Every structure is written in structure tokens, then in C-alpha cells.
Short mmCIF file of C-alpha atoms and ligand atoms in Angstrom, two decimals:
data_model
loop_
_atom_site.label_atom_id
_atom_site.label_comp_id
_atom_site.label_asym_id
_atom_site.label_seq_id
_atom_site.Cartn_x
_atom_site.Cartn_y
_atom_site.Cartn_z
CA GLU A 1 108.22 175.47 202.35
CA GLY A 2 111.45 173.50 202.79
CA ALA A 3 114.20 175.75 204.04
CA VAL A 4 117.54 174.86 202.46
CA VAL A 5 120.91 175.96 203.80
CA THR A 6 123.52 176.04 201.05
CA GLY A 7 126.62 177.39 202.77
CA ILE A 8 128.37 179.00 205.72
CA ALA A 9 130.81 181.88 205.20
CA ALA A 10 133.04 183.91 207.50
CA ASP A 11 134.24 187.40 206.62
CA ARG A 12 137.19 188.30 208.82
CA GLN A 13 137.68 191.58 207.02
CA ALA A 14 134.62 193.13 208.65
CA ALA A 15 134.53 195.67 211.44
CA ARG A 16 131.42 196.48 213.45
CA ILE A 17 130.37 200.07 214.01
CA SER A 18 127.61 201.07 216.46
CA VAL A 19 126.10 204.48 216.97
CA THR A 20 124.32 204.74 220.30
CA ARG A 21 121.37 206.87 221.47
CA ILE A 22 120.49 208.47 218.15
CA PRO A 23 117.52 210.80 218.64
CA ASP A 24 114.47 208.98 217.32
CA ARG A 25 113.19 211.40 214.70
CA ALA A 26 112.39 210.95 211.02
CA GLY A 27 115.44 211.57 208.82
CA ALA A 28 118.11 210.81 211.42
CA ALA A 29 119.17 207.55 209.73
CA ALA A 30 119.57 209.32 206.38
CA GLU A 31 121.74 212.06 207.93
CA LEU A 32 123.91 209.41 209.54
CA PHE A 33 124.61 207.54 206.29
CA GLU A 34 124.97 210.62 204.04
CA PRO A 35 128.73 211.08 204.64
CA LEU A 36 129.36 207.33 204.32
CA GLY A 37 127.47 207.31 201.00
CA ARG A 38 129.39 210.40 199.81
CA GLU A 39 132.73 208.73 200.58
CA ALA A 40 131.48 205.44 199.05
CA ILE A 41 132.18 203.49 202.22
CA ASN A 42 131.00 199.92 201.79
CA VAL A 43 128.31 199.51 204.43
CA ASP A 44 126.69 196.12 205.01
CA VAL A 45 124.17 194.57 207.41
CA ILE A 46 122.56 197.69 208.89
CA VAL A 47 120.46 196.84 211.96
CA GLN A 48 118.44 199.06 214.22
CA THR A 49 116.27 197.83 217.07
CA ALA A 50 113.18 199.59 218.39
CA PRO A 51 113.50 203.08 219.89
CA GLN A 52 113.48 203.47 223.66
CA ASP A 53 112.89 206.68 225.59
CA GLY A 54 113.23 208.63 222.36
CA HIS A 55 116.57 207.15 221.23
CA CYS A 56 117.80 204.28 219.01
CA ASP A 57 120.97 202.26 218.65
CA LEU A 58 122.10 201.34 215.16
CA SER A 59 124.89 198.91 214.16
CA PHE A 60 126.40 197.97 210.81
CA THR A 61 129.55 196.47 209.33
CA VAL A 62 132.20 198.04 207.10
CA PRO A 63 135.49 196.61 205.77
CA LYS A 64 138.17 196.80 208.46
CA ALA A 65 140.16 199.04 206.10
CA SER A 66 137.36 201.70 206.19
CA ALA A 67 136.57 201.54 209.90
CA LYS A 68 138.74 204.49 210.97
CA GLN A 69 137.48 206.71 208.17
CA ALA A 70 133.86 205.77 208.86
CA GLN A 71 134.37 206.50 212.55
CA GLN A 72 135.81 209.95 211.82
CA LEU A 73 132.98 210.81 209.41
CA LEU A 74 130.39 209.83 211.99
CA GLU A 75 132.15 211.55 214.91
CA GLY A 76 131.87 214.73 212.85
CA LEU A 77 128.08 214.49 213.07
CA ARG A 78 127.83 213.94 216.82
CA SER A 79 126.86 217.45 217.92
CA GLU A 80 124.63 218.12 214.91
CA LEU A 81 122.70 214.82 215.25
CA GLY A 82 122.95 214.56 219.02
CA PHE A 83 123.81 210.85 219.39
CA ALA A 84 125.90 209.54 222.31
CA GLU A 85 128.88 207.76 220.78
CA VAL A 86 130.40 205.85 217.87
CA ARG A 87 131.90 202.52 218.86
CA VAL A 88 134.12 200.53 216.56
CA ASP A 89 135.21 196.93 217.04
CA ASP A 90 137.57 195.57 214.41
CA CYS A 91 138.36 192.34 216.23
CA VAL A 92 135.22 190.72 214.84
CA ALA A 93 134.14 188.41 212.05
CA LYS A 94 130.84 188.35 210.21
CA VAL A 95 129.53 184.79 209.92
CA SER A 96 126.67 184.15 207.49
CA ILE A 97 124.39 181.22 206.75
CA VAL A 98 123.18 181.38 203.19
CA GLY A 99 120.20 179.48 201.81
CA ALA A 100 116.67 179.77 200.51
CA GLY A 101 113.23 179.81 202.11
CA MET A 102 114.86 180.39 205.47
CA ARG A 103 112.10 182.41 206.97
CA SER A 104 113.05 182.15 210.60
CA GLN A 105 110.01 180.16 211.66
CA SER A 106 111.49 177.25 209.82
CA GLY A 107 113.78 176.96 212.77
CA VAL A 108 116.94 177.85 210.87
CA ALA A 109 117.62 180.88 213.06
CA LEU A 110 116.92 178.88 216.21
CA ARG A 111 119.21 176.04 215.13
CA CYS A 112 121.90 178.59 214.35
CA PHE A 113 121.61 180.38 217.71
CA ARG A 114 121.52 177.06 219.56
CA ALA A 115 124.65 175.71 217.87
CA LEU A 116 126.60 178.90 218.50
CA GLY A 117 125.32 179.23 222.07
CA GLN A 118 126.31 175.67 222.95
CA ALA A 119 129.79 176.31 221.53
CA GLY A 120 130.14 179.37 223.77
CA VAL A 121 130.10 181.82 220.86
CA ASN A 122 128.55 185.14 221.85
CA LEU A 123 126.48 187.03 219.26
CA GLN A 124 127.33 190.73 219.02
CA LEU A 125 124.94 191.51 216.14
CA ILE A 126 122.13 189.53 214.48
CA SER A 127 120.41 190.12 211.15
CA THR A 128 118.07 187.59 209.47
CA SER A 129 116.27 187.48 206.11
CA GLU A 130 114.83 184.73 203.92
CA ILE A 131 118.14 184.02 202.21
CA LYS A 132 120.71 184.87 204.83
CA ILE A 133 121.34 184.90 208.56
CA SER A 134 124.32 187.04 209.58
CA VAL A 135 125.87 187.27 213.02
CA VAL A 136 128.93 189.19 214.21
CA VAL A 137 131.19 187.37 216.64
CA ASP A 138 134.61 187.90 218.20
CA GLU A 139 137.11 187.06 215.44
CA ARG A 140 138.74 184.46 217.66
CA PHE A 141 135.51 182.47 217.38
CA ALA A 142 135.22 182.63 213.59
CA GLU A 143 136.63 179.12 212.99
CA VAL A 144 134.55 177.54 215.74
CA ALA A 145 131.42 179.28 214.53
CA VAL A 146 131.82 178.07 210.94
CA ARG A 147 132.57 174.54 212.10
CA VAL A 148 129.63 174.17 214.53
CA LEU A 149 127.24 175.67 211.99
CA HIS A 150 128.57 173.37 209.29
CA ASP A 151 127.80 170.43 211.63
CA ALA A 152 124.44 171.78 212.81
CA PHE A 153 123.22 171.99 209.22
CA GLU A 154 124.96 168.76 208.16
CA LEU A 155 126.56 170.40 205.15
CA ASP A 156 128.92 167.46 204.63
CA LYS A 157 125.92 165.29 203.73
CA PRO A 158 124.08 165.51 200.40
CA GLN A 159 121.06 167.82 200.63
CA GLY A 160 118.53 164.99 200.51
CA GLU A 161 120.01 163.22 203.56
CA ARG A 162 120.05 166.19 205.96
CA LYS A 163 117.74 166.56 208.97
CA GLY A 164 114.65 168.52 207.94
CA LEU A 165 114.31 172.18 208.71
CA GLU B 1 127.70 196.13 190.31
CA GLY B 2 124.36 197.60 189.28
CA ALA B 3 121.91 197.46 192.14
CA VAL B 4 118.38 196.85 190.90
CA VAL B 5 115.23 197.52 192.92
CA THR B 6 112.34 195.37 191.71
CA GLY B 7 109.56 196.19 194.11
CA ILE B 8 108.23 197.78 197.29
CA ALA B 9 105.90 195.84 199.60
CA ALA B 10 104.05 196.70 202.81
CA ASP B 11 102.96 194.05 205.30
CA ARG B 12 100.31 195.53 207.59
CA GLN B 13 99.82 192.18 209.31
CA ALA B 14 103.11 192.46 211.17
CA ALA B 15 103.65 193.29 214.83
CA ARG B 16 106.99 194.30 216.27
CA ILE B 17 108.31 192.63 219.41
CA SER B 18 111.33 193.93 221.31
CA VAL B 19 113.09 192.31 224.23
CA THR B 20 115.24 194.77 226.12
CA ARG B 21 118.41 194.38 228.20
CA ILE B 22 119.03 190.68 227.55
CA PRO B 23 122.17 189.59 229.42
CA ASP B 24 124.93 189.37 226.85
CA ARG B 25 126.07 185.79 227.23
CA ALA B 26 126.43 182.98 224.70
CA GLY B 27 123.20 181.00 224.29
CA ALA B 28 120.79 183.71 225.43
CA ALA B 29 119.37 184.25 221.93
CA ALA B 30 118.72 180.51 221.52
CA GLU B 31 116.89 180.34 224.88
CA LEU B 32 114.75 183.30 223.83
CA PHE B 33 113.62 181.75 220.56
CA GLU B 34 113.19 178.16 221.84
CA PRO B 35 109.55 178.60 222.94
CA LEU B 36 108.68 180.52 219.77
CA GLY B 37 110.18 177.72 217.68
CA ARG B 38 108.35 175.08 219.73
CA GLU B 39 105.02 176.82 219.18
CA ALA B 40 105.88 177.37 215.49
CA ILE B 41 105.43 181.13 215.75
CA ASN B 42 106.34 182.76 212.46
CA VAL B 43 109.29 185.00 213.32
CA ASP B 44 110.76 187.32 210.69
CA VAL B 45 113.44 190.03 210.51
CA ILE B 46 115.36 189.37 213.73
CA VAL B 47 117.73 192.25 214.54
CA GLN B 48 120.12 192.71 217.43
CA THR B 49 122.50 195.62 217.80
CA ALA B 50 125.80 195.54 219.65
CA PRO B 51 125.83 194.79 223.38
CA GLN B 52 126.29 197.67 225.81
CA ASP B 53 127.24 197.40 229.46
CA GLY B 54 126.69 193.63 229.28
CA HIS B 55 123.16 193.74 227.79
CA CYS B 56 121.54 193.63 224.33
CA ASP B 57 118.23 194.66 222.81
CA LEU B 58 116.70 192.40 220.22
CA SER B 59 113.69 193.11 217.96
CA PHE B 60 111.79 191.00 215.46
CA THR B 61 108.41 190.81 213.74
CA VAL B 62 105.61 188.25 214.05
CA PRO B 63 102.14 188.17 212.48
CA LYS B 64 99.76 190.44 214.46
CA ALA B 65 97.67 187.32 215.18
CA SER B 66 100.59 185.72 217.09
CA ALA B 67 101.77 188.80 218.96
CA LYS B 68 99.90 188.11 222.21
CA GLN B 69 100.99 184.48 222.33
CA ALA B 70 104.60 185.38 221.56
CA GLN B 71 104.55 188.01 224.28
CA GLN B 72 103.23 185.53 226.85
CA LEU B 73 105.81 182.90 225.90
CA LEU B 74 108.61 185.43 226.27
CA GLU B 75 107.27 186.93 229.52
CA GLY B 76 107.51 183.42 230.93
CA LEU B 77 111.27 183.52 230.44
CA ARG B 78 111.92 186.88 232.06
CA SER B 79 113.18 185.74 235.46
CA GLU B 80 115.11 182.75 234.08
CA LEU B 81 116.87 184.81 231.35
CA GLY B 82 117.01 188.06 233.31
CA PHE B 83 115.99 190.54 230.56
CA ALA B 84 114.16 193.78 231.36
CA GLU B 85 110.93 193.71 229.37
CA VAL B 86 109.02 192.50 226.34
CA ARG B 87 107.44 195.30 224.31
CA VAL B 88 104.88 194.68 221.63
CA ASP B 89 103.64 197.18 219.07
CA ASP B 90 100.95 195.95 216.73
CA CYS B 91 100.17 199.32 215.19
CA VAL B 92 103.04 198.94 212.75
CA ALA B 93 103.69 197.91 209.16
CA LYS B 94 106.76 196.24 207.72
CA VAL B 95 107.83 197.98 204.50
CA SER B 96 110.37 196.19 202.31
CA ILE B 97 112.39 197.14 199.24
CA VAL B 98 113.21 194.05 197.26
CA GLY B 99 115.91 193.85 194.60
CA ALA B 100 119.29 192.41 193.73
CA GLY B 101 122.87 193.51 194.26
CA MET B 102 121.66 196.03 196.84
CA ARG B 103 124.70 195.91 199.02
CA SER B 104 124.14 199.05 200.99
CA GLN B 105 127.17 200.91 199.61
CA SER B 106 125.32 201.23 196.34
CA GLY B 107 123.31 203.90 198.06
CA VAL B 108 120.04 202.00 198.03
CA ALA B 109 119.79 202.10 201.82
CA LEU B 110 120.69 205.79 201.87
CA ARG B 111 118.15 206.65 199.18
CA CYS B 112 115.53 204.70 201.12
CA PHE B 113 116.29 206.43 204.45
CA ARG B 114 116.40 209.84 202.75
CA ALA B 115 113.02 209.40 201.03
CA LEU B 116 111.32 208.19 204.21
CA GLY B 117 112.98 210.86 206.36
CA GLN B 118 111.92 213.69 204.03
CA ALA B 119 108.34 212.36 204.15
CA GLY B 120 108.41 212.45 207.94
CA VAL B 121 108.29 208.67 208.31
CA ASN B 122 110.11 207.49 211.42
CA LEU B 123 112.00 204.17 211.28
CA GLN B 124 111.33 201.91 214.26
CA LEU B 125 113.44 198.97 213.04
CA ILE B 126 115.93 198.58 210.17
CA SER B 127 117.32 195.43 208.59
CA THR B 128 119.32 195.37 205.33
CA SER B 129 120.72 192.57 203.17
CA GLU B 130 121.76 192.25 199.52
CA ILE B 131 118.26 191.46 198.33
CA LYS B 132 116.03 193.25 200.77
CA ILE B 133 115.82 196.34 202.97
CA SER B 134 113.09 196.11 205.61
CA VAL B 135 111.94 198.88 207.90
CA VAL B 136 109.13 198.92 210.46
CA VAL B 137 107.06 202.09 210.59
CA ASP B 138 103.85 203.26 212.27
CA GLU B 139 101.05 201.62 210.29
CA ARG B 140 99.51 205.04 209.59
CA PHE B 141 102.58 205.76 207.45
CA ALA B 142 102.46 202.54 205.41
CA GLU B 143 100.80 204.13 202.35
CA VAL B 144 103.07 207.19 202.38
CA ALA B 145 106.16 205.01 202.80
CA VAL B 146 105.29 202.79 199.82
CA ARG B 147 104.49 205.82 197.65
CA VAL B 148 107.64 207.83 198.42
CA LEU B 149 109.83 204.75 197.95
CA HIS B 150 108.09 203.93 194.68
CA ASP B 151 108.94 207.48 193.52
CA ALA B 152 112.48 207.48 194.94
CA PHE B 153 113.32 204.36 192.94
CA GLU B 154 111.29 205.43 189.88
CA LEU B 155 109.48 202.12 189.73
CA ASP B 156 106.93 203.51 187.26
CA LYS B 157 109.70 203.82 184.65
CA PRO B 158 111.19 200.88 182.77
CA GLN B 159 114.33 199.58 184.48
CA GLY B 160 116.64 200.94 181.79
CA GLU B 161 115.43 204.52 182.25
CA ARG B 162 115.80 204.78 186.02
CA LYS B 163 118.42 206.93 187.80
CA GLY B 164 121.49 204.83 188.48
CA LEU B 165 122.12 203.32 191.89
C1 LIG C 201 121.70 188.42 223.52
C2 LIG C 201 122.31 187.33 222.80
O1 LIG C 201 122.37 187.54 221.43
C3 LIG C 201 123.65 186.85 223.29
N1 LIG C 201 124.68 187.79 223.01
C4 LIG C 201 123.90 185.52 222.63
O2 LIG C 201 124.92 185.30 222.12
O3 LIG C 201 123.05 184.71 222.57
C1 LIG C 202 117.25 206.61 214.30
C2 LIG C 202 116.53 206.67 213.07
O1 LIG C 202 116.30 205.43 212.47
C3 LIG C 202 115.23 207.41 213.12
N1 LIG C 202 114.21 206.70 213.84
C4 LIG C 202 114.82 207.63 211.68
O2 LIG C 202 113.72 207.42 211.33
O3 LIG C 202 115.62 208.00 210.89
#
């Protein structure tokens, strides 16, 4: 399988938006993103965890420059959709590990979480796929996060000499 | 930018695991995945939404065959980590849209949510990236989900003749 990590990137222009306690019914996610699609707001890394007692939380990132507009568009849906609140945090950075064959069982996700945990970096949002692991952290930790991940995956060494994944 | 959807796939061998109310402190995610990494459990699509009142929910998928073992490994951490519960649902299917350039603002995510919502398919978990949008649905809706997505993205037409994204 051979997972290969090719790079670490930090996007300090991201803001995190969370919508809490969305009623768990078919179509609710589409209604939520309609106005953002209409206004061509650049939405990235949408994550939703499993519903609980009939409600879901959903988080995603937008450019900091669109955060206010996105918040207003979503607030406008609150009574119609019945969710609890829209929370915006623009003091964050999106840190991504990019590679190939990174299905999480290869330990890439674990090595990433371990390195960030040991450096005291708290994870506000997590999203993994085969080619990318993205986490949102406090923007003050962006430098530290990139550096400890760079070390954890030995990116200063040539690919052939790195510890196996 | 030209987002291109190349295929729709359903994985009926997936189970969804959720760990609720994990204390929101650096390192907690690593401690959670340590035993799964040690036992080489195949973990895919890890999602965590933003912390609330000092706790986070985290969901991910594992092969149905590993669900029981994963649950037991995680239950063993409950008192040490202090999370609320481990929930397993093995009556689910993971449905993925695979493509390129699918940054969500291109409307791919919205078109996906709209098609599934109109077909009455409820989304239990959502994870998006540039090359893949994955949702977890009740396994009874796996066929319907694949069919309505296939239609929504006109995959029976040649790429050049499909509605723009
Ligand atoms: C819950 C978990 O993600 C925690 N916030 C961490 O950083 O590890
Ligand atoms: C909250 C939202 O994802 C809902 N479950 C839906 O299917 O649209």
C-alpha cells in the first residue's frame, strides 16, 4: 500500500463556521448550503458527525473574507430550518497533510494526531481522506503545527529514507 | 476551474462509529486512535466538528467486520479519556462521489445534498475534499442514493455533454 506524505500546508486565510443542532431530516444539509451556493461562497472541508437525539452539528471552512457574509446568510435560515446557532471563528488556520494512499489505517492520521497532541495543539475540526488530512487549529499554533508535522513525517529527508508508514 | 465527477460508489461493508463528548484537550484524538492503530483496524473518513462546551464528537467508518473489536477497544478507554459513549451503527453504507477539482464552492456538494434530500435520503455523516465527497446513509438507501446521484451528475452522458458544475 505504501502511504506517502508529500507536503504540509497551512491556510491562515480560513475561518471555521459551525451550525449546531440542525434537525436531522433529509434535505436539511441542502437547504443550509443553498444560499452559500447562490452567493458563490467558497466552502471547503464540510464535516458532519452522526446525529444525536434528532439533531446534527455541521462544520466547514470559508475564506476569512466571506465569514461575515456566510454567517448572515445562515442566520437568515435559523427559524425556517430550526437549528440552534451559527458560530464563526476566524482566529483559526487550516493545516493539511497531503499525500497518496493515506487511508487512515496506514497510521498517517494517528501519527498526525500524536505529533500535534504532544506539541499541545488542540484540534478544532478533523477531516481525513486518502489524499489529505485536514485539521483546524487556533491560528497561533499554525507555525508549530506545520513544524511538528514536517518533523513527524521526516519531510526534510528524501522519500526513500523516511520511516515507513 | 471545471469540477468533474467521475464516479459514484457505495460501500455496504462499512460501519459507522461515533465517540461522543470527548474532552476537548490536545492529544485526546491521538489517545483515541492509538489502540485502533495498534490493532491495525482499517479506519476511514474521520470527521470531527467544532468543540462545544469543552467537548467534541468524532465519527469515522471501519469495515463491518471490525466494528465490534473497534467498539471494545474504545470502550476500554472511556474512563481514562472521559468521553460519554461509543455508538456503532452497522446498518449503514458509505456513498462516495469521486472526481477532481470538486472544491465545494463549485456546487458539487450542494448538488449532492439536494439530490439526496429530494429522494428522502438522510445524511448521517458528511466529509468533503477536492477529490471526494463521502456521506454515510442507512444501508436501505444505498441503491437509491447511488441512482439519484448518478442522475444528478448525468454520468450516463459523455463528460462533454453534462450540465456544468
Ligand atoms: C477531541 C480531540 O480532537 C481534541 N480536540 C484533540 O485535539 O485531540
Ligand atoms: C443535517 C443534515 O445532514 C440532515 N441529516 C440531512 O440529511 O440533510
